[in-house]
Every structure is written in C-alpha cells, then in structure tokens.
Amino acid sequence: MSRSLLVLPEATAQPLLAAIAGAQQTLRIKMFLFSDPGLLAAVIAAKKRGVDVKVMLNPARRSGETENEESRRKLVEAGVSVLDSNPAFDLTHEKSMVVDAREAYVMSLNWETRNVTETRDYAVITRHPGEVAEITACFDADWHRKTFDPPAESPLIWCNTNGRERFAHFIDRAVHSLWLENERYQDAVIIERVVRAARRGVKVHIVARPPHTLKKEKLIEGVGGLRIMADVGCKVHKLKHIRLHGKMMLADGARAIVGSVNLAPGSFDARRELAIEVEDADVVGPLEKVAKQDWDESKALDLTDEGLFLDLAKRHKEAGAAELVLDVHEDAHAEKHGHAYARHTTGGDAGGKHAESGATEHKHHGKHE
C-alpha cells in the first residue's frame, strides 16, 4: 500500500508522533503554523537522538502577525536547524513532512493542538519513491532559495506553479458526483468549472464555512462564489458537529485531491502550497465515507439576503451587509424575528444567548488557515 489517509480529529496526533518517533536518519518539515507541544517535543526528541532535523516555518501572515516565534526559539535552542520559508512567496501555506526519505505526509492541517483535536482535517501519507523524492526536492530548493520545477505528470500539485490548472482539470473530468470541502471558494476559474460541472448534470455537494468567518475584504468574492454555485443547483452546507479546516475534492467516488490549497486566487498565484491527487481505494474509499458522514451532520447554508444578514450579525459584522448589497431592512428584520436581532445588538439576554450559541462552532474563526 503506497498511500494511506489520516482523518482528523479522529486519528489524533498519534500517527504523526509515531512517525517522528520512528525517524532514524532525517526529518524534513515545512509548516504554516507549528505550536502543538506534543509535536514540538517529538521533533526535539528526534534531534536529541541524532536525527538530522530541518524545519521550515512561515515567518508571518500577510498582516505581519508572527505566530511561530516561540516554537522557533524552542527548536533552535534544542539544536534543530530552522529557517523561514522561501521569501519568493507571499507566504508558505504548505504543510508537509518527509521521514527518512521513505515516506511523506501531505496535509491540510497545521501543527496546532486544535487541528489534531477539534477540526476536520486530512493527511495523505505516500510511500511512493518518486513522490517522496519530489517533496524532498522542493524542500531542498526552498531551503536553499532556489527555483523548484515540478516534474510533469506527477500526482503532486504545487502552487504557485500548476495548482489552478490541475484543480480545474480535476473538476472538468467529473461525470456523476463532486464533493468539495474548503474554507474558501473565491477563485473565478474554479467557480466557473464547478458551475459547468453542475450544468452538465454532475451532483455537486459543497461544504463551506459560514460567511461571518471571512475577512471583510473577502466577503464579496467569498459569498458571491457560493451564491453563484448555489444558483445553478449546487448544494451548499456548513458543518454542525465539527469545525471545517480541511481542503478536499472527491469526484465520482474514484478520484480525490487532498492538501493545503484553499480555492482562492492568493493560494494559486502567490503562495507555496502542496496537494496530491490520488485514485487509491485505500484513500478514496475512507474519504468518501467521511464526506458523506459529514454531509449527514451538516446544515444547508442560508445564502438569502436575510440569512446572510443574520449570519454576519453573529460576529457583529453587520457592515458586511452593505458590502454585499443585501436587501434587508433592520427594523423589518427585527420585527419579523421577534426583535431577536435588536436584543442581540444591544446586549440583551436573547442576543447574548444567540452569540454564545455561535461561539462554540466558530471560536477560532479569525486566524485559522
């Protein structure tokens, strides 16, 4: 079995910890966010027993916020070789690990505690020699600030190289069904391809995060993309039982893409990202089972003007209604809903409960990528 699948949070961090503990020669880790104490301790322990460990960390978000400094300090103090990720990219969002040049992990999850305990995430483990070598070659190129040219016909998908093209072609080949889980649906080319798939009769199931979790500057394209796809018959839902962070596509129960790539222009054009396209039954089968289970535990996302206004009110983002040109009048809306919204905005009991009910599902809504 050259590839296998981890489904988080059910798998927990244990498979990652076991892989790190089993490393005998080398560890190569590239990560957007790295703060989980258990994973940090495991990497440091590998270094102490003589493993050659190199870690590349994204230095800062686009906002300038740095979140890896404490982990970087601990790793460096333990003697681990640590570099900022390649400055040729706006940021490095890739999440990968190579163990002893024999197996590689292509992940949607950051190495934060919440990603291994709370969020829906995925990792594909590949032991295919060519794929392991390719991920290692990209790591080395980024480490030495050199250009990396991925080979043609590889199952691996790299941004900002061939990501948009590969994702578009994946959707174009769908015949019967298409399942998508992603935090962002903002890229015009990808949205167009999903629309075309729906129009040719493909049954499209989309799981997204609620609009109030989007940054204000991303509301128009984010909500607009979801509405466009819903208007042509795509079913758009949000998860109720767990927080979505994974990035996954599944077509016809036969092919899948898993990795770090959000369906947004920045991911395709300016970031270092990694995903893998697979047809292995050992990956696609479990992935389809989880997708359908998640769908059964999901709820239709209300993309009407009124529904969007209510959603934005959960995080006091009512100003987004103007950005989206929502046709909702505050007074009429409050009257129709028993003044619940009015109580919410003035701090009354009903509003407090409403805000609290949304807090559990989206308590980390602002920074997680």
Coordinates of C-alpha atoms in Angstrom, one line a residue:
M1 CA 0.0 0.0 0.0
S2 CA 1.9 3.1 -1.3
R3 CA -0.6 5.7 0.1
S4 CA -3.0 5.9 3.0
L5 CA -5.2 8.5 4.7
L6 CA -5.5 10.2 8.1
V7 CA -8.8 11.8 9.0
L8 CA -8.6 14.4 11.8
P9 CA -9.5 14.8 14.5
E10 CA -10.4 11.1 14.8
A11 CA -6.9 10.0 14.1
T12 CA -5.5 12.3 16.7
A13 CA -1.8 13.4 16.6
Q14 CA -0.7 9.8 17.4
P15 CA 0.2 8.7 13.8
L16 CA 2.3 11.9 13.4
L17 CA 4.0 11.4 16.7
A18 CA 4.7 7.7 15.9
A19 CA 6.2 8.7 12.5
I20 CA 8.5 11.2 14.1
A21 CA 9.5 8.8 16.9
G22 CA 10.3 6.2 14.2
A23 CA 12.7 8.5 12.3
Q24 CA 16.2 7.2 12.2
Q25 CA 18.1 9.5 9.8
T26 CA 16.3 12.6 8.6
L27 CA 13.2 14.7 9.2
R28 CA 12.1 17.5 6.8
I29 CA 9.1 19.6 8.0
K30 CA 7.5 22.5 6.3
M31 CA 4.7 24.1 8.2
F32 CA 2.5 27.2 8.2
L33 CA 1.7 27.1 11.9
F34 CA 3.6 24.9 14.4
S35 CA 2.8 25.2 18.1
D36 CA 1.4 21.9 19.4
P37 CA 3.5 21.0 22.5
G38 CA 3.5 17.2 21.8
L39 CA 4.6 17.6 18.2
L40 CA 7.3 20.1 19.3
A41 CA 8.6 17.7 21.9
A42 CA 8.7 14.8 19.5
V43 CA 10.7 16.8 16.9
I44 CA 13.1 17.9 19.6
A45 CA 13.5 14.4 20.9
A46 CA 14.3 13.2 17.3
K47 CA 17.1 15.8 17.2
K48 CA 18.5 14.7 20.5
R49 CA 18.7 11.0 19.4
G50 CA 20.8 12.1 16.4
V51 CA 18.2 12.5 13.6
D52 CA 19.1 15.2 11.1
V53 CA 16.1 17.6 11.5
K54 CA 15.3 20.6 9.4
V55 CA 12.2 22.7 9.8
M56 CA 10.9 25.5 7.6
L57 CA 8.3 27.8 9.2
N58 CA 6.2 30.5 7.6
P59 CA 7.6 33.7 9.3
A60 CA 4.5 35.8 9.3
R61 CA 1.0 36.2 8.0
R62 CA 0.1 38.8 5.4
S63 CA -0.9 41.1 8.2
G64 CA 2.6 40.9 9.7
E65 CA 1.5 38.8 12.6
T66 CA 4.1 36.3 13.7
E67 CA 2.9 33.1 15.4
N68 CA 5.8 30.7 15.1
E69 CA 8.4 32.6 17.1
E70 CA 8.1 30.7 20.4
S71 CA 8.2 27.4 18.6
R72 CA 11.2 28.5 16.6
R73 CA 13.0 29.6 19.7
K74 CA 12.5 26.2 21.4
L75 CA 13.6 24.3 18.3
V76 CA 16.7 26.4 17.8
E77 CA 17.6 26.0 21.5
A78 CA 17.4 22.2 21.0
G79 CA 19.8 22.4 18.1
V80 CA 17.2 21.9 15.3
S81 CA 18.0 23.7 12.0
V82 CA 15.2 26.2 11.4
L83 CA 14.7 28.6 8.5
D84 CA 12.0 31.0 7.5
S85 CA 10.2 29.6 4.4
N86 CA 11.2 30.8 1.0
P87 CA 10.7 34.6 0.6
A88 CA 9.9 34.2 -3.1
F89 CA 6.3 33.5 -2.0
D90 CA 3.9 35.8 -0.2
L91 CA 3.7 33.1 2.4
T92 CA 4.2 29.3 2.7
H93 CA 1.0 27.6 3.4
E94 CA 2.3 24.1 2.6
K95 CA 2.0 21.5 5.4
S96 CA 4.3 18.6 4.8
M97 CA 6.8 16.2 6.4
V98 CA 9.3 13.7 5.0
V99 CA 10.6 10.9 7.2
D100 CA 13.9 9.2 6.4
A101 CA 13.4 10.0 2.7
R102 CA 11.0 7.0 2.6
E103 CA 7.5 8.4 3.4
A104 CA 5.9 11.8 3.1
Y105 CA 2.9 13.5 4.6
V106 CA 0.8 15.9 2.5
M107 CA -1.5 17.6 4.9
S108 CA -4.3 20.2 5.3
L109 CA -3.7 20.6 9.0
N110 CA -1.4 23.0 10.8
W111 CA 0.6 21.5 13.7
E112 CA -1.6 23.3 16.2
T113 CA -3.4 21.5 19.0
R114 CA -6.8 22.4 17.7
N115 CA -6.0 20.8 14.3
V116 CA -5.4 17.4 15.9
T117 CA -8.2 17.6 18.4
E118 CA -11.1 19.8 17.0
T119 CA -11.1 20.4 13.3
R120 CA -11.9 18.3 10.2
D121 CA -8.6 17.9 8.5
Y122 CA -6.8 15.3 6.3
A123 CA -3.4 14.0 5.6
V124 CA -2.3 11.6 2.8
I125 CA 0.8 9.5 3.6
T126 CA 2.7 8.5 0.5
R127 CA 5.5 5.9 0.3
H128 CA 5.8 6.2 -3.4
P129 CA 9.5 6.8 -4.0
G130 CA 9.0 9.4 -6.8
E131 CA 6.6 11.4 -4.7
V132 CA 8.8 11.3 -1.6
A133 CA 11.8 12.4 -3.7
E134 CA 9.8 15.2 -5.3
I135 CA 8.6 16.7 -1.9
T136 CA 12.2 16.4 -0.6
A137 CA 13.5 18.2 -3.7
C138 CA 11.1 21.1 -3.2
F139 CA 12.1 21.3 0.4
D140 CA 15.7 21.5 -0.5
A141 CA 15.0 24.1 -3.2
D142 CA 13.1 26.3 -0.8
W143 CA 15.7 25.8 1.9
H144 CA 18.5 27.0 -0.5
R145 CA 16.2 29.7 -2.1
K146 CA 16.3 28.1 -5.5
T147 CA 13.6 27.6 -8.1
F148 CA 11.8 24.3 -8.0
D149 CA 10.3 23.0 -11.2
P150 CA 7.9 20.1 -10.5
P151 CA 8.0 17.2 -13.0
A152 CA 5.2 16.7 -15.5
E153 CA 2.6 14.1 -14.9
S154 CA 3.2 13.9 -11.1
P155 CA 0.3 13.3 -8.7
L156 CA 1.6 16.1 -6.6
I157 CA 0.1 19.6 -7.2
W158 CA 2.3 22.7 -6.5
C159 CA 1.3 26.3 -6.1
N160 CA 2.1 28.7 -7.4
T161 CA 3.1 26.5 -10.4
N162 CA 0.3 24.2 -11.7
G163 CA -2.4 24.4 -9.0
R164 CA -5.2 26.2 -10.7
E165 CA -4.8 24.2 -13.9
R166 CA -4.8 20.8 -12.1
F167 CA -7.8 21.7 -9.9
A168 CA -9.7 22.9 -12.9
H169 CA -9.0 19.8 -14.9
F170 CA -9.9 17.6 -12.0
I171 CA -13.4 19.2 -11.9
D172 CA -13.7 19.0 -15.7
R173 CA -13.4 15.3 -15.6
A174 CA -16.2 14.7 -13.0
V175 CA -19.1 12.8 -14.5
H176 CA -21.5 11.9 -11.8
S177 CA -20.6 13.5 -8.4
L178 CA -18.4 16.1 -6.9
W179 CA -17.8 16.7 -3.2
L180 CA -15.9 19.7 -2.0
E181 CA -14.7 20.7 1.5
N182 CA -12.8 24.0 1.7
E183 CA -12.7 27.2 3.7
R184 CA -12.6 29.5 0.6
Y185 CA -14.5 29.5 -2.6
Q186 CA -13.2 32.6 -4.2
D187 CA -11.3 31.8 -7.4
A188 CA -13.2 32.7 -10.5
V189 CA -11.8 29.9 -12.7
I190 CA -12.6 27.2 -10.1
I191 CA -16.1 28.6 -9.6
E192 CA -16.7 28.6 -13.3
R193 CA -15.6 25.0 -13.6
V194 CA -18.0 23.9 -10.8
V195 CA -20.8 25.8 -12.5
R196 CA -20.1 23.9 -15.7
A197 CA -20.0 20.6 -13.9
A198 CA -23.4 21.3 -12.3
R199 CA -24.9 22.3 -15.7
R200 CA -23.7 19.1 -17.3
G201 CA -25.5 17.1 -14.6
V202 CA -22.9 16.4 -12.0
K203 CA -24.3 16.4 -8.5
V204 CA -22.2 18.9 -6.5
H205 CA -22.0 18.9 -2.7
I206 CA -20.1 21.8 -1.2
V207 CA -19.2 22.2 2.4
A208 CA -18.1 25.7 3.4
R209 CA -17.6 27.9 6.4
P210 CA -20.2 30.5 7.3
P211 CA -19.7 33.9 5.7
H212 CA -19.1 35.7 9.0
T213 CA -15.8 33.8 9.3
L214 CA -14.5 35.6 6.2
K215 CA -12.4 38.7 6.4
K216 CA -14.4 41.8 5.3
E217 CA -12.3 42.3 2.2
K218 CA -13.1 38.7 1.2
L219 CA -16.8 38.8 1.7
I220 CA -17.8 39.8 -1.8
E221 CA -15.9 37.2 -3.7
G222 CA -16.4 34.5 -1.0
V223 CA -20.2 34.9 -0.7
G224 CA -20.6 35.7 -4.3
G225 CA -18.9 32.4 -5.3
L226 CA -21.1 30.4 -3.0
R227 CA -24.2 32.1 -4.3
I228 CA -23.3 31.5 -8.0
M229 CA -22.7 27.8 -7.4
A230 CA -26.0 27.5 -5.4
D231 CA -27.9 29.3 -8.2
V232 CA -27.0 26.5 -10.6
G233 CA -28.1 23.7 -8.3
C234 CA -25.1 23.0 -6.2
K235 CA -25.9 22.1 -2.6
V236 CA -24.0 24.3 -0.1
H237 CA -23.8 23.3 3.5
K238 CA -21.9 24.1 6.7
L239 CA -20.8 21.5 9.3
K240 CA -22.7 21.4 12.6
H241 CA -20.7 18.9 14.6
I242 CA -17.1 20.0 13.9
R243 CA -15.2 22.9 12.5
L244 CA -14.1 22.8 8.9
H245 CA -10.4 23.3 8.1
G246 CA -9.7 20.5 5.6
K247 CA -9.3 21.1 1.9
M248 CA -10.6 18.2 -0.2
M249 CA -12.2 17.3 -3.5
L250 CA -13.7 14.0 -4.4
A251 CA -15.0 13.1 -7.9
D252 CA -17.2 10.1 -8.8
G253 CA -16.1 8.1 -5.8
A254 CA -12.9 7.4 -7.7
R255 CA -10.5 10.3 -7.5
A256 CA -9.5 12.8 -4.8
I257 CA -7.4 15.8 -4.1
V258 CA -6.1 16.5 -0.5
G259 CA -3.7 19.2 0.6
S260 CA -3.2 22.7 1.8
V261 CA -4.8 24.6 -1.1
N262 CA -7.7 27.0 -0.5
L263 CA -9.8 27.7 -3.6
A264 CA -8.7 31.4 -3.7
P265 CA -6.5 33.4 -6.1
G266 CA -3.9 34.0 -3.5
S267 CA -3.4 30.3 -2.9
F268 CA -3.0 29.6 -6.6
D269 CA -0.9 32.6 -7.6
A270 CA 1.2 33.8 -4.7
R271 CA 1.7 31.0 -2.0
R272 CA 3.7 27.9 -1.7
E273 CA 1.0 25.2 -1.5
L274 CA 1.0 21.4 -1.8
A275 CA -1.7 18.9 -2.6
I276 CA -1.9 15.4 -4.0
E277 CA -4.3 13.8 -6.5
V278 CA -5.0 10.1 -5.9
E279 CA -7.1 7.2 -7.1
D280 CA -6.1 4.7 -4.4
A281 CA -9.1 2.8 -3.0
D282 CA -7.4 3.0 0.4
V283 CA -7.6 6.8 0.3
V284 CA -10.7 7.5 -1.8
G285 CA -12.9 5.0 0.0
P286 CA -12.4 6.3 3.5
L287 CA -12.6 9.9 2.2
E288 CA -15.9 9.3 0.6
K289 CA -17.3 7.7 3.8
V290 CA -16.2 10.7 5.8
A291 CA -17.6 13.2 3.3
K292 CA -21.0 11.5 3.4
Q293 CA -21.0 11.3 7.2
D294 CA -20.1 15.0 7.4
W295 CA -22.9 15.8 5.0
D296 CA -25.3 14.0 7.2
E297 CA -24.1 16.1 10.1
S298 CA -24.3 19.4 8.1
K299 CA -26.9 22.1 7.6
A300 CA -27.8 24.0 4.5
L301 CA -26.1 27.4 4.4
D302 CA -28.7 30.1 4.1
L303 CA -27.4 32.3 1.3
T304 CA -30.5 34.6 1.0
D305 CA -30.1 38.2 1.9
E306 CA -31.8 37.7 5.2
G307 CA -29.8 34.5 6.0
L308 CA -26.6 36.3 5.3
F309 CA -27.5 39.3 7.4
L310 CA -28.3 37.0 10.4
D311 CA -25.0 35.1 9.9
L312 CA -23.0 38.4 9.8
A313 CA -24.7 39.6 13.0
K314 CA -23.3 36.6 14.8
R315 CA -19.9 38.4 14.9
H316 CA -21.2 42.0 14.8
K317 CA -20.2 42.2 11.1
E318 CA -23.4 43.9 10.0
A319 CA -21.4 46.3 8.0
G320 CA -20.8 43.5 5.6
A321 CA -24.4 43.7 4.5
A322 CA -23.6 47.0 2.8
E323 CA -20.5 45.4 1.1
L324 CA -22.8 42.6 -0.2
V325 CA -25.6 45.0 -1.1
L326 CA -28.0 42.9 0.9
D327 CA -31.7 43.9 0.6
V328 CA -32.5 43.7 4.3
H329 CA -34.1 46.4 6.4
E330 CA -33.0 46.2 10.0
D331 CA -36.3 47.3 11.5
A332 CA -38.4 44.9 9.4
H333 CA -36.0 42.1 10.1
A334 CA -36.1 42.6 13.8
E335 CA -39.9 42.8 13.9
K336 CA -40.2 39.5 11.8
H337 CA -37.9 37.7 14.2
G338 CA -39.4 38.9 17.5
H339 CA -36.8 41.6 17.8
A340 CA -34.1 39.0 18.4
Y341 CA -31.6 40.9 16.4
A342 CA -32.3 44.2 18.2
R343 CA -31.7 42.5 21.5
H344 CA -28.5 40.9 20.2
T345 CA -27.0 44.2 19.1
T346 CA -28.0 46.0 22.4
G347 CA -26.6 43.3 24.6
G348 CA -29.9 41.8 25.8
D349 CA -30.4 38.3 27.1
A350 CA -31.7 36.8 23.9
G351 CA -28.8 38.3 21.9
G352 CA -26.3 37.1 24.5
K353 CA -27.6 33.5 24.1
H354 CA -27.5 33.9 20.3
A355 CA -23.9 35.0 20.3
E356 CA -23.0 32.2 22.8
S357 CA -24.5 29.6 20.6
G358 CA -22.3 30.6 17.7
A359 CA -19.2 30.9 19.7
T360 CA -18.5 27.2 20.2
E361 CA -18.7 26.3 16.5
H362 CA -16.6 29.3 15.4
K363 CA -14.4 30.2 18.4
H364 CA -11.2 30.2 16.2
H365 CA -12.8 31.8 13.2
G366 CA -10.4 34.6 12.6
K367 CA -6.9 33.2 12.1
H368 CA -7.1 29.5 11.1
E369 CA -5.9 28.7 7.6

